[in-house]
Amino acid sequence: MMHWLDALIIVIYLSAVVGVGILARGRQQNADDYFTGSGGFSGPIGSIFVGLSIAATLFSGISFLAYPSVFYDGGTELLAVLIVFPLALAVLALYFLPRYLSGRSQSPYAIIERRFGLSTRTVAASMFILLRIGWMAALIYAPTIAIMAAADLGPPWFWPLVLTIGLSSTIYTTLGGIRGVIVTDAIQFLVIAGGIALTIGYVVLYLPASWSAAAASLADSGHLHRPNMSLDLTTQLTIWSVVIGGTVANFGSYMGDQMSLQRYLVLGSTKAAARSFAINVVGVVVVLVMLAGVGLALASWYQHVPDANLPADADKVFPHFVSTQLPIGLAGLLLAAILAATMSSMTSGINALASTLTMDFRLRFGRQLSPQKQLRFARVTSLTIGVLSTVIAGFVGALGSIFDIAQTLLGVFLGPLLACMLLAVSRWPVAGRAVIAGLITGGIVGGAVALSPIASLWVAPFAFGSTLLVVVAVRSLVNDTREPEVLGAEES
């Protein structure tokens, strides 16, 4: 059973995060203030907050558990994804951001409507909604199971934990808006990094073996093997699946996901957005390397400290280590870090989905609302999404590999959305009907790949590639490159 000091640390942390999120809400007079902060993060300090916020959002509680398990199993090929981030920085700073921010949009997918029409924007927004509702349900469920294992809690604790994680995140997101989300995300990123560093430090200090002996054991067990260069698409971790799949998935997160696009709008300028993304890249690289260190540290620990109760499922090894090895207080801090990773992504997902439903649906298809009613609708929508995701999380069954689930969810939807956004910022003349056909086909192909024996890292490349191929094919068949007229109410 969890020690009272660990429980106290977690309660204090949750209370502090909710309080900071509410206090940081700033001025909220309309939906624009609520979802973009009206450019309130445009300075250097704002860029730091937004950069850390993006990093915290992308490293959810799922990442906190999935990545160590991959490296614990010997998947060092995953480190090859590090080469993606400098490339992403160059593409965003030099190509994507100048074009994306030039339209001065007030909502992330407004540029899609300007280029391809309202129907295309609606399809894209719908894909984003499907992605994030499923993602948030899994996001709450996975850390709940991990915390139960780490704290040695029985089944009666399941619903209280689900409700605590989901509803506490919902409360301060509903009241704090995007400003509250960004400020708390930045703080939580530091907590995440601290929790990872504490785990590695504990293993380094108390491992009953020298560094050279530990490295030799890892090499003998295959954890430090040469990268797998196989071209077999059914093999999960190869250099090709990691580099190609990681490139498309990460580009999709940075250029097709409303949670990232929303933060670029908050900054209000290309220079500030590029600066914040550079900070994000540094943060992501540091955390990914540290998560790799956690996985290898756990592998080394159990090579030298045998445990008859060690779980066979790699996803459960990290929580088992927390519950059986870490001292009182440190275990609480680490569980707080897992909650930080979960809540940062949860709050970003709620705010982004509320933005989609408000800006892409309610204000586009409903009657006009006053600024005050827009804000009220945004808050009610945020509350509804948070509660719905929390309830669905309670009924998520066996998730299988957390890493596979994350890659599948992101690939099926972000692959097509990345293609759509790249076309939207390009000058290539193409009609909306071709883009709609590509989006739908890309999602179907991604789903088919996910259900096949092909490794989950290939879902995003197949979905992305099929989207572009269909756009080109339909464009050629109908011979229609007309662009739709910009609707006067599009930026409302």
Short mmCIF file of C-alpha atoms in Angstrom, two decimals:
data_model
loop_
_atom_site.label_atom_id
_atom_site.label_comp_id
_atom_site.label_asym_id
_atom_site.label_seq_id
_atom_site.Cartn_x
_atom_site.Cartn_y
_atom_site.Cartn_z
CA MET A 1 0.00 0.00 0.00
CA MET A 2 1.18 3.50 -0.82
CA HIS A 3 2.89 5.31 2.07
CA TRP A 4 1.04 8.36 3.38
CA LEU A 5 3.95 10.66 2.44
CA ASP A 6 3.80 9.55 -1.21
CA ALA A 7 0.04 10.08 -1.23
CA LEU A 8 0.49 13.54 0.30
CA ILE A 9 3.03 14.53 -2.36
CA ILE A 10 0.62 13.53 -5.12
CA VAL A 11 -2.32 15.38 -3.54
CA ILE A 12 -0.23 18.54 -3.05
CA TYR A 13 0.99 18.34 -6.62
CA LEU A 14 -2.50 17.92 -8.11
CA SER A 15 -3.87 20.77 -6.01
CA ALA A 16 -0.98 23.06 -6.99
CA VAL A 17 -1.36 22.35 -10.71
CA VAL A 18 -5.10 23.03 -10.64
CA GLY A 19 -4.52 26.28 -8.74
CA VAL A 20 -1.79 27.51 -11.09
CA GLY A 21 -3.86 26.61 -14.15
CA ILE A 22 -6.79 28.68 -12.91
CA LEU A 23 -4.67 31.65 -11.76
CA ALA A 24 -2.83 31.79 -15.11
CA ARG A 25 -6.02 32.10 -17.16
CA GLY A 26 -5.53 35.82 -17.87
CA ARG A 27 -8.16 37.92 -19.63
CA GLN A 28 -10.99 35.91 -21.18
CA GLN A 29 -13.60 37.96 -23.01
CA ASN A 30 -14.28 35.75 -26.03
CA ALA A 31 -13.38 32.45 -27.69
CA ASP A 32 -10.25 33.96 -29.26
CA ASP A 33 -8.86 34.82 -25.81
CA TYR A 34 -9.79 31.36 -24.56
CA PHE A 35 -8.20 29.35 -27.38
CA THR A 36 -5.25 31.46 -28.58
CA GLY A 37 -4.49 33.81 -25.70
CA SER A 38 -4.63 36.74 -28.16
CA GLY A 39 -0.88 36.72 -28.71
CA GLY A 40 -0.10 36.88 -25.00
CA PHE A 41 3.00 34.66 -25.34
CA SER A 42 4.81 36.59 -28.07
CA GLY A 43 7.96 37.55 -26.11
CA PRO A 44 11.06 35.44 -25.38
CA ILE A 45 9.61 34.21 -22.08
CA GLY A 46 6.41 33.28 -23.88
CA SER A 47 8.40 31.29 -26.43
CA ILE A 48 10.02 29.32 -23.61
CA PHE A 49 6.64 28.53 -22.07
CA VAL A 50 5.14 27.48 -25.41
CA GLY A 51 8.18 25.40 -26.37
CA LEU A 52 8.11 23.50 -23.08
CA SER A 53 4.34 23.16 -23.41
CA ILE A 54 4.64 21.46 -26.82
CA ALA A 55 7.30 19.12 -25.45
CA ALA A 56 5.17 18.23 -22.41
CA THR A 57 2.10 17.66 -24.58
CA LEU A 58 3.85 15.22 -26.92
CA PHE A 59 5.36 13.28 -24.00
CA SER A 60 2.19 12.07 -22.34
CA GLY A 61 1.80 9.51 -19.60
CA ILE A 62 1.66 6.95 -22.40
CA SER A 63 5.11 8.04 -23.60
CA PHE A 64 6.41 8.00 -20.04
CA LEU A 65 5.50 4.30 -19.82
CA ALA A 66 5.90 3.16 -23.45
CA TYR A 67 9.41 4.40 -24.27
CA PRO A 68 11.18 2.85 -21.25
CA SER A 69 9.48 -0.47 -22.03
CA VAL A 70 10.75 -0.35 -25.63
CA PHE A 71 14.35 0.26 -24.53
CA TYR A 72 13.98 -2.28 -21.73
CA ASP A 73 13.16 -4.83 -24.44
CA GLY A 74 16.27 -3.81 -26.37
CA GLY A 75 14.79 -1.45 -28.94
CA THR A 76 17.76 0.89 -29.25
CA GLU A 77 16.82 1.49 -32.91
CA LEU A 78 14.25 3.96 -31.59
CA LEU A 79 17.08 6.43 -30.89
CA ALA A 80 17.36 6.89 -34.65
CA VAL A 81 14.28 9.12 -34.38
CA LEU A 82 16.58 11.81 -32.96
CA ILE A 83 17.67 12.73 -36.48
CA VAL A 84 14.08 13.74 -37.25
CA PHE A 85 14.00 16.74 -34.94
CA PRO A 86 16.67 18.93 -36.58
CA LEU A 87 14.98 18.22 -39.91
CA ALA A 88 11.58 19.15 -38.47
CA LEU A 89 13.01 22.40 -37.08
CA ALA A 90 14.39 23.36 -40.49
CA VAL A 91 11.15 22.55 -42.34
CA LEU A 92 8.97 24.42 -39.83
CA ALA A 93 11.17 27.50 -39.50
CA LEU A 94 11.99 27.93 -43.18
CA TYR A 95 8.91 26.62 -44.96
CA PHE A 96 5.82 25.79 -42.90
CA LEU A 97 5.53 28.51 -40.26
CA PRO A 98 5.98 31.54 -42.58
CA ARG A 99 3.19 30.27 -44.81
CA TYR A 100 0.94 29.05 -42.03
CA LEU A 101 1.08 32.24 -39.94
CA SER A 102 0.87 34.63 -42.89
CA GLY A 103 -2.93 34.28 -42.96
CA ARG A 104 -3.36 35.57 -39.39
CA SER A 105 -5.89 32.82 -38.70
CA GLN A 106 -7.81 32.70 -35.44
CA SER A 107 -8.28 28.92 -35.54
CA PRO A 108 -5.81 26.16 -36.49
CA TYR A 109 -7.65 24.72 -39.51
CA ALA A 110 -8.91 28.02 -40.98
CA ILE A 111 -6.18 27.83 -43.63
CA ILE A 112 -7.72 24.57 -44.93
CA GLU A 113 -11.01 26.34 -45.59
CA ARG A 114 -9.28 29.23 -47.36
CA ARG A 115 -7.58 26.82 -49.76
CA PHE A 116 -10.06 23.98 -50.16
CA GLY A 117 -13.44 25.07 -48.83
CA LEU A 118 -15.61 24.49 -45.79
CA SER A 119 -16.31 20.81 -46.55
CA THR A 120 -12.61 19.94 -46.53
CA ARG A 121 -12.08 21.79 -43.25
CA THR A 122 -15.01 19.89 -41.72
CA VAL A 123 -13.58 16.50 -42.76
CA ALA A 124 -10.15 17.41 -41.37
CA ALA A 125 -11.61 18.67 -38.10
CA SER A 126 -13.69 15.50 -37.77
CA MET A 127 -10.58 13.34 -38.17
CA PHE A 128 -8.87 15.35 -35.45
CA ILE A 129 -11.83 14.85 -33.10
CA LEU A 130 -11.81 11.07 -33.63
CA LEU A 131 -8.07 10.98 -33.01
CA ARG A 132 -8.07 12.91 -29.76
CA ILE A 133 -11.13 11.37 -28.13
CA GLY A 134 -9.66 7.88 -28.48
CA TRP A 135 -6.21 9.14 -27.53
CA MET A 136 -7.41 10.85 -24.35
CA ALA A 137 -9.33 7.79 -23.20
CA ALA A 138 -6.19 5.66 -23.56
CA LEU A 139 -4.18 8.50 -22.02
CA ILE A 140 -6.12 8.32 -18.76
CA TYR A 141 -6.40 4.54 -18.65
CA ALA A 142 -2.73 3.60 -19.12
CA PRO A 143 -1.24 5.73 -16.29
CA THR A 144 -4.11 4.70 -14.01
CA ILE A 145 -3.13 1.05 -14.38
CA ALA A 146 0.54 1.97 -13.90
CA ILE A 147 -0.16 3.95 -10.72
CA MET A 148 -2.27 1.11 -9.35
CA ALA A 149 0.60 -1.31 -9.95
CA ALA A 150 3.18 1.06 -8.49
CA ALA A 151 1.14 1.77 -5.38
CA ASP A 152 -0.07 -1.83 -5.01
CA LEU A 153 -3.70 -0.71 -5.16
CA GLY A 154 -6.57 -3.09 -5.77
CA PRO A 155 -9.45 -2.86 -8.29
CA PRO A 156 -11.60 -0.61 -6.03
CA TRP A 157 -9.09 2.18 -6.66
CA PHE A 158 -9.56 2.12 -10.44
CA TRP A 159 -12.51 4.50 -10.77
CA PRO A 160 -11.33 6.95 -8.09
CA LEU A 161 -8.00 7.31 -9.91
CA VAL A 162 -9.61 7.64 -13.33
CA LEU A 163 -11.99 10.30 -12.05
CA THR A 164 -9.26 12.16 -10.15
CA ILE A 165 -6.91 12.34 -13.15
CA GLY A 166 -9.59 13.13 -15.70
CA LEU A 167 -11.71 15.59 -13.73
CA SER A 168 -8.83 17.54 -12.15
CA SER A 169 -7.39 18.08 -15.63
CA THR A 170 -10.82 19.08 -16.92
CA ILE A 171 -11.46 21.62 -14.17
CA TYR A 172 -8.41 23.81 -14.70
CA THR A 173 -8.57 23.46 -18.49
CA THR A 174 -12.19 24.61 -18.49
CA LEU A 175 -11.41 27.66 -16.36
CA GLY A 176 -7.85 28.40 -17.45
CA GLY A 177 -8.13 28.15 -21.24
CA ILE A 178 -5.01 27.95 -23.39
CA ARG A 179 -3.00 30.25 -21.10
CA GLY A 180 -3.59 28.01 -18.11
CA VAL A 181 -2.71 24.95 -20.20
CA ILE A 182 0.57 26.41 -21.48
CA VAL A 183 1.79 27.64 -18.08
CA THR A 184 1.04 24.36 -16.32
CA ASP A 185 2.46 22.33 -19.22
CA ALA A 186 5.78 24.15 -18.90
CA ILE A 187 5.91 23.44 -15.17
CA GLN A 188 4.96 19.82 -15.70
CA PHE A 189 7.69 19.32 -18.27
CA LEU A 190 10.23 20.17 -15.58
CA VAL A 191 8.54 17.70 -13.23
CA ILE A 192 8.64 15.01 -15.94
CA ALA A 193 12.35 15.57 -16.57
CA GLY A 194 13.03 15.58 -12.83
CA GLY A 195 11.22 12.29 -12.29
CA ILE A 196 13.17 10.61 -15.08
CA ALA A 197 16.48 11.95 -13.76
CA LEU A 198 15.67 10.69 -10.24
CA THR A 199 15.03 7.18 -11.55
CA ILE A 200 18.30 7.04 -13.48
CA GLY A 201 20.20 8.56 -10.55
CA TYR A 202 18.83 5.97 -8.14
CA VAL A 203 19.94 3.09 -10.37
CA VAL A 204 23.39 4.62 -10.87
CA LEU A 205 23.89 5.08 -7.12
CA TYR A 206 22.60 1.71 -5.93
CA LEU A 207 23.30 -0.71 -8.79
CA PRO A 208 25.52 -3.47 -7.32
CA ALA A 209 27.88 -3.45 -10.30
CA SER A 210 30.40 -1.16 -11.93
CA TRP A 211 29.53 0.82 -15.02
CA SER A 212 31.77 -1.36 -17.17
CA ALA A 213 30.16 -4.53 -15.82
CA ALA A 214 26.68 -3.09 -16.38
CA ALA A 215 27.54 -2.12 -19.96
CA ALA A 216 29.00 -5.57 -20.63
CA SER A 217 25.84 -7.23 -19.32
CA LEU A 218 23.64 -5.04 -21.52
CA ALA A 219 25.79 -5.87 -24.53
CA ASP A 220 25.64 -9.61 -23.77
CA SER A 221 21.85 -9.49 -23.42
CA GLY A 222 21.44 -7.77 -26.79
CA HIS A 223 20.35 -4.39 -25.46
CA LEU A 224 23.26 -2.63 -27.19
CA HIS A 225 23.10 -4.52 -30.46
CA ARG A 226 23.77 -3.11 -33.89
CA PRO A 227 20.80 -1.34 -35.50
CA ASN A 228 18.42 -3.62 -37.40
CA MET A 229 18.65 -2.78 -41.12
CA SER A 230 15.95 -5.25 -42.18
CA LEU A 231 13.46 -4.23 -44.87
CA ASP A 232 10.80 -6.53 -43.41
CA LEU A 233 7.71 -4.36 -42.83
CA THR A 234 6.43 -6.72 -40.13
CA THR A 235 9.47 -6.09 -37.91
CA GLN A 236 8.54 -3.33 -35.49
CA LEU A 237 11.87 -1.62 -34.83
CA THR A 238 14.23 -1.24 -37.77
CA ILE A 239 16.24 1.77 -38.87
CA TRP A 240 13.83 2.26 -41.78
CA SER A 241 10.61 2.00 -39.77
CA VAL A 242 11.94 4.35 -37.09
CA VAL A 243 13.36 7.00 -39.44
CA ILE A 244 10.56 6.95 -42.02
CA GLY A 245 7.71 6.26 -39.62
CA GLY A 246 9.12 8.61 -37.00
CA THR A 247 9.55 11.40 -39.55
CA VAL A 248 5.96 11.23 -40.79
CA ALA A 249 4.47 10.78 -37.31
CA ASN A 250 6.45 13.66 -35.80
CA PHE A 251 5.84 15.94 -38.77
CA GLY A 252 2.14 15.09 -38.41
CA SER A 253 2.23 16.05 -34.74
CA TYR A 254 3.97 19.35 -35.45
CA MET A 255 2.14 20.37 -38.65
CA GLY A 256 -1.18 18.52 -38.70
CA ASP A 257 -2.18 18.37 -35.04
CA GLN A 258 -4.31 21.23 -33.73
CA MET A 259 -2.56 21.02 -30.36
CA SER A 260 0.67 22.21 -31.97
CA LEU A 261 -0.94 24.54 -34.52
CA GLN A 262 -2.89 26.23 -31.73
CA ARG A 263 0.33 27.14 -29.94
CA TYR A 264 1.85 28.71 -33.06
CA LEU A 265 -1.21 30.97 -33.23
CA VAL A 266 -0.75 31.88 -29.56
CA LEU A 267 2.74 33.20 -30.33
CA GLY A 268 1.51 35.30 -33.22
CA SER A 269 4.75 35.55 -35.25
CA THR A 270 6.97 33.26 -37.27
CA LYS A 271 10.09 34.22 -35.33
CA ALA A 272 8.53 33.54 -31.94
CA ALA A 273 6.99 30.25 -33.12
CA ALA A 274 10.30 29.05 -34.59
CA ARG A 275 12.09 30.01 -31.38
CA SER A 276 9.59 28.09 -29.24
CA PHE A 277 9.84 25.07 -31.52
CA ALA A 278 13.62 25.08 -31.17
CA ILE A 279 13.16 25.02 -27.39
CA ASN A 280 10.71 22.16 -27.85
CA VAL A 281 13.23 20.20 -29.92
CA VAL A 282 15.87 20.53 -27.21
CA GLY A 283 13.37 19.45 -24.56
CA VAL A 284 12.10 16.47 -26.56
CA VAL A 285 15.60 15.22 -27.37
CA VAL A 286 16.66 15.49 -23.73
CA VAL A 287 13.57 13.64 -22.46
CA LEU A 288 13.77 10.93 -25.14
CA VAL A 289 17.41 10.23 -24.32
CA MET A 290 16.54 10.15 -20.62
CA LEU A 291 13.64 7.75 -21.23
CA ALA A 292 16.04 5.52 -23.13
CA GLY A 293 18.30 5.73 -20.10
CA VAL A 294 15.42 4.64 -17.85
CA GLY A 295 14.74 1.57 -19.99
CA LEU A 296 18.41 0.55 -20.09
CA ALA A 297 18.82 1.31 -16.38
CA LEU A 298 15.88 -0.97 -15.56
CA ALA A 299 17.31 -3.73 -17.74
CA SER A 300 20.67 -3.44 -16.02
CA TRP A 301 19.10 -3.31 -12.56
CA TYR A 302 17.18 -6.55 -12.97
CA GLN A 303 20.19 -8.26 -14.51
CA HIS A 304 22.05 -7.67 -11.24
CA VAL A 305 19.12 -7.60 -8.78
CA PRO A 306 16.99 -10.68 -9.58
CA ASP A 307 13.30 -10.40 -8.73
CA ALA A 308 11.06 -13.46 -8.77
CA ASN A 309 7.99 -11.22 -9.08
CA LEU A 310 9.25 -9.23 -12.06
CA PRO A 311 6.36 -8.80 -14.54
CA ALA A 312 6.70 -10.47 -17.93
CA ASP A 313 4.96 -7.52 -19.59
CA ALA A 314 7.57 -4.83 -20.29
CA ASP A 315 4.93 -2.09 -19.88
CA LYS A 316 4.60 -3.02 -16.20
CA VAL A 317 8.30 -3.19 -15.29
CA PHE A 318 8.71 0.53 -14.63
CA PRO A 319 5.70 0.74 -12.25
CA HIS A 320 6.93 -2.45 -10.53
CA PHE A 321 10.34 -0.84 -10.01
CA VAL A 322 8.72 2.25 -8.49
CA SER A 323 6.65 0.20 -6.04
CA THR A 324 9.40 -2.20 -4.92
CA GLN A 325 12.67 -0.29 -5.13
CA LEU A 326 12.28 3.46 -4.75
CA PRO A 327 12.31 4.91 -1.20
CA ILE A 328 9.37 6.68 0.39
CA GLY A 329 8.98 10.20 -0.99
CA LEU A 330 10.91 9.49 -4.19
CA ALA A 331 8.20 7.08 -5.29
CA GLY A 332 5.62 9.81 -4.73
CA LEU A 333 7.64 12.27 -6.78
CA LEU A 334 7.90 9.80 -9.65
CA LEU A 335 4.18 9.08 -9.59
CA ALA A 336 3.62 12.84 -9.64
CA ALA A 337 5.82 12.98 -12.74
CA ILE A 338 3.67 10.33 -14.44
CA LEU A 339 0.59 12.36 -13.54
CA ALA A 340 2.32 15.49 -14.90
CA ALA A 341 2.90 13.80 -18.24
CA THR A 342 -0.71 12.59 -18.35
CA MET A 343 -2.32 15.86 -17.32
CA SER A 344 -0.26 18.02 -19.68
CA SER A 345 -1.47 16.04 -22.68
CA MET A 346 -4.99 15.70 -21.33
CA THR A 347 -5.42 19.44 -20.89
CA SER A 348 -3.99 20.18 -24.33
CA GLY A 349 -6.32 17.63 -25.90
CA ILE A 350 -9.38 19.05 -24.18
CA ASN A 351 -8.55 22.62 -25.21
CA ALA A 352 -7.75 21.67 -28.81
CA LEU A 353 -10.92 19.58 -29.20
CA ALA A 354 -13.02 22.35 -27.69
CA SER A 355 -11.40 24.75 -30.17
CA THR A 356 -12.32 22.45 -33.05
CA LEU A 357 -15.94 22.03 -31.96
CA THR A 358 -16.31 25.75 -31.27
CA MET A 359 -14.44 27.32 -34.18
CA ASP A 360 -14.85 24.65 -36.86
CA PHE A 361 -18.43 23.58 -36.12
CA ARG A 362 -20.49 25.77 -33.77
CA LEU A 363 -19.41 29.13 -35.19
CA ARG A 364 -19.46 27.80 -38.74
CA PHE A 365 -22.86 26.11 -38.78
CA GLY A 366 -24.85 27.65 -35.91
CA ARG A 367 -26.31 31.09 -35.45
CA GLN A 368 -24.02 33.95 -34.53
CA LEU A 369 -23.03 34.27 -30.88
CA SER A 370 -21.89 37.27 -28.90
CA PRO A 371 -18.28 37.16 -27.60
CA GLN A 372 -19.52 36.32 -24.11
CA LYS A 373 -21.67 33.45 -25.39
CA GLN A 374 -18.76 32.17 -27.50
CA LEU A 375 -16.66 32.00 -24.35
CA ARG A 376 -19.43 30.26 -22.43
CA PHE A 377 -19.89 27.68 -25.20
CA ALA A 378 -16.12 27.07 -25.28
CA ARG A 379 -16.04 26.42 -21.53
CA VAL A 380 -19.07 24.13 -21.58
CA THR A 381 -17.57 22.23 -24.50
CA SER A 382 -14.26 21.81 -22.67
CA LEU A 383 -16.08 20.50 -19.61
CA THR A 384 -18.14 18.07 -21.69
CA ILE A 385 -15.12 16.71 -23.56
CA GLY A 386 -13.16 16.19 -20.35
CA VAL A 387 -16.01 14.36 -18.63
CA LEU A 388 -16.73 12.24 -21.73
CA SER A 389 -13.08 11.22 -22.12
CA THR A 390 -12.87 10.38 -18.43
CA VAL A 391 -15.94 8.14 -18.58
CA ILE A 392 -14.75 6.38 -21.77
CA ALA A 393 -11.37 5.76 -20.14
CA GLY A 394 -13.08 3.71 -17.47
CA PHE A 395 -14.29 1.24 -20.09
CA VAL A 396 -11.09 0.88 -22.12
CA GLY A 397 -10.18 -2.81 -22.05
CA ALA A 398 -6.90 -4.54 -22.68
CA LEU A 399 -4.67 -2.04 -24.49
CA GLY A 400 -1.96 -4.42 -25.62
CA SER A 401 1.35 -2.67 -26.23
CA ILE A 402 1.06 0.98 -25.24
CA PHE A 403 3.65 1.93 -27.85
CA ASP A 404 1.72 0.19 -30.64
CA ILE A 405 -1.56 1.81 -29.65
CA ALA A 406 -0.02 5.29 -29.65
CA GLN A 407 1.61 4.81 -33.05
CA THR A 408 -1.58 3.39 -34.57
CA LEU A 409 -3.85 6.18 -33.31
CA LEU A 410 -1.45 8.90 -34.43
CA GLY A 411 -0.69 7.27 -37.78
CA VAL A 412 -4.25 6.66 -38.97
CA PHE A 413 -5.29 10.29 -38.51
CA LEU A 414 -2.15 12.45 -38.46
CA GLY A 415 -0.76 10.94 -41.68
CA PRO A 416 -3.69 12.29 -43.75
CA LEU A 417 -3.84 15.55 -41.77
CA LEU A 418 -0.14 16.19 -42.43
CA ALA A 419 -0.71 15.77 -46.16
CA CYS A 420 -3.69 18.14 -45.99
CA MET A 421 -1.77 20.86 -44.15
CA LEU A 422 1.25 20.63 -46.48
CA LEU A 423 -1.08 21.06 -49.44
CA ALA A 424 -2.83 23.95 -47.69
CA VAL A 425 0.37 25.97 -47.24
CA SER A 426 1.65 25.11 -50.73
CA ARG A 427 0.91 27.03 -53.91
CA TRP A 428 -0.05 23.90 -55.80
CA PRO A 429 -3.53 24.37 -57.31
CA VAL A 430 -5.83 21.55 -56.25
CA ALA A 431 -9.58 21.38 -55.60
CA GLY A 432 -11.17 20.53 -52.30
CA ARG A 433 -12.85 17.38 -53.64
CA ALA A 434 -9.46 15.82 -54.33
CA VAL A 435 -8.23 16.63 -50.82
CA ILE A 436 -11.40 15.17 -49.25
CA ALA A 437 -10.99 11.97 -51.25
CA GLY A 438 -7.35 11.81 -50.14
CA LEU A 439 -8.17 12.36 -46.45
CA ILE A 440 -10.82 9.63 -46.38
CA THR A 441 -8.69 7.17 -48.36
CA GLY A 442 -5.63 7.87 -46.22
CA GLY A 443 -7.57 7.12 -43.04
CA ILE A 444 -8.94 3.88 -44.48
CA VAL A 445 -5.50 2.74 -45.69
CA GLY A 446 -3.96 3.62 -42.32
CA GLY A 447 -6.64 1.59 -40.55
CA ALA A 448 -6.06 -1.38 -42.88
CA VAL A 449 -2.31 -1.27 -42.20
CA ALA A 450 -2.99 -1.11 -38.46
CA LEU A 451 -5.07 -4.30 -38.69
CA SER A 452 -2.46 -6.09 -40.81
CA PRO A 453 0.78 -7.79 -39.67
CA ILE A 454 2.70 -4.67 -40.77
CA ALA A 455 4.46 -2.91 -37.86
CA SER A 456 2.62 0.03 -36.30
CA LEU A 457 5.38 2.50 -37.15
CA TRP A 458 4.46 2.12 -40.83
CA VAL A 459 0.84 3.21 -40.31
CA ALA A 460 1.61 6.94 -40.61
CA PRO A 461 3.76 6.67 -43.79
CA PHE A 462 1.14 4.52 -45.56
CA ALA A 463 -1.70 6.85 -44.53
CA PHE A 464 0.30 9.94 -45.57
CA GLY A 465 1.47 8.50 -48.89
CA SER A 466 -1.94 7.17 -49.92
CA THR A 467 -3.51 10.55 -49.16
CA LEU A 468 -1.14 12.35 -51.50
CA LEU A 469 -1.46 9.68 -54.20
CA VAL A 470 -5.26 9.94 -54.21
CA VAL A 471 -5.13 13.75 -54.30
CA VAL A 472 -2.87 13.59 -57.37
CA ALA A 473 -5.02 10.91 -59.03
CA VAL A 474 -8.34 12.70 -58.46
CA ARG A 475 -6.85 16.03 -59.53
CA SER A 476 -5.72 14.46 -62.81
CA LEU A 477 -8.97 12.58 -63.45
CA VAL A 478 -11.34 15.50 -62.91
CA ASN A 479 -8.89 18.05 -64.35
CA ASP A 480 -10.12 20.59 -61.83
CA THR A 481 -7.57 22.78 -60.10
CA ARG A 482 -9.91 25.59 -59.13
CA GLU A 483 -9.56 26.88 -55.62
CA PRO A 484 -12.68 27.85 -53.64
CA GLU A 485 -13.49 31.42 -52.86
CA VAL A 486 -12.62 32.60 -49.38
CA LEU A 487 -15.79 32.83 -47.31
CA GLY A 488 -16.28 36.12 -45.58
CA ALA A 489 -17.16 34.52 -42.26
CA GLU A 490 -14.29 32.08 -42.34
CA GLU A 491 -12.25 33.78 -39.65
CA SER A 492 -15.15 34.30 -37.29
#
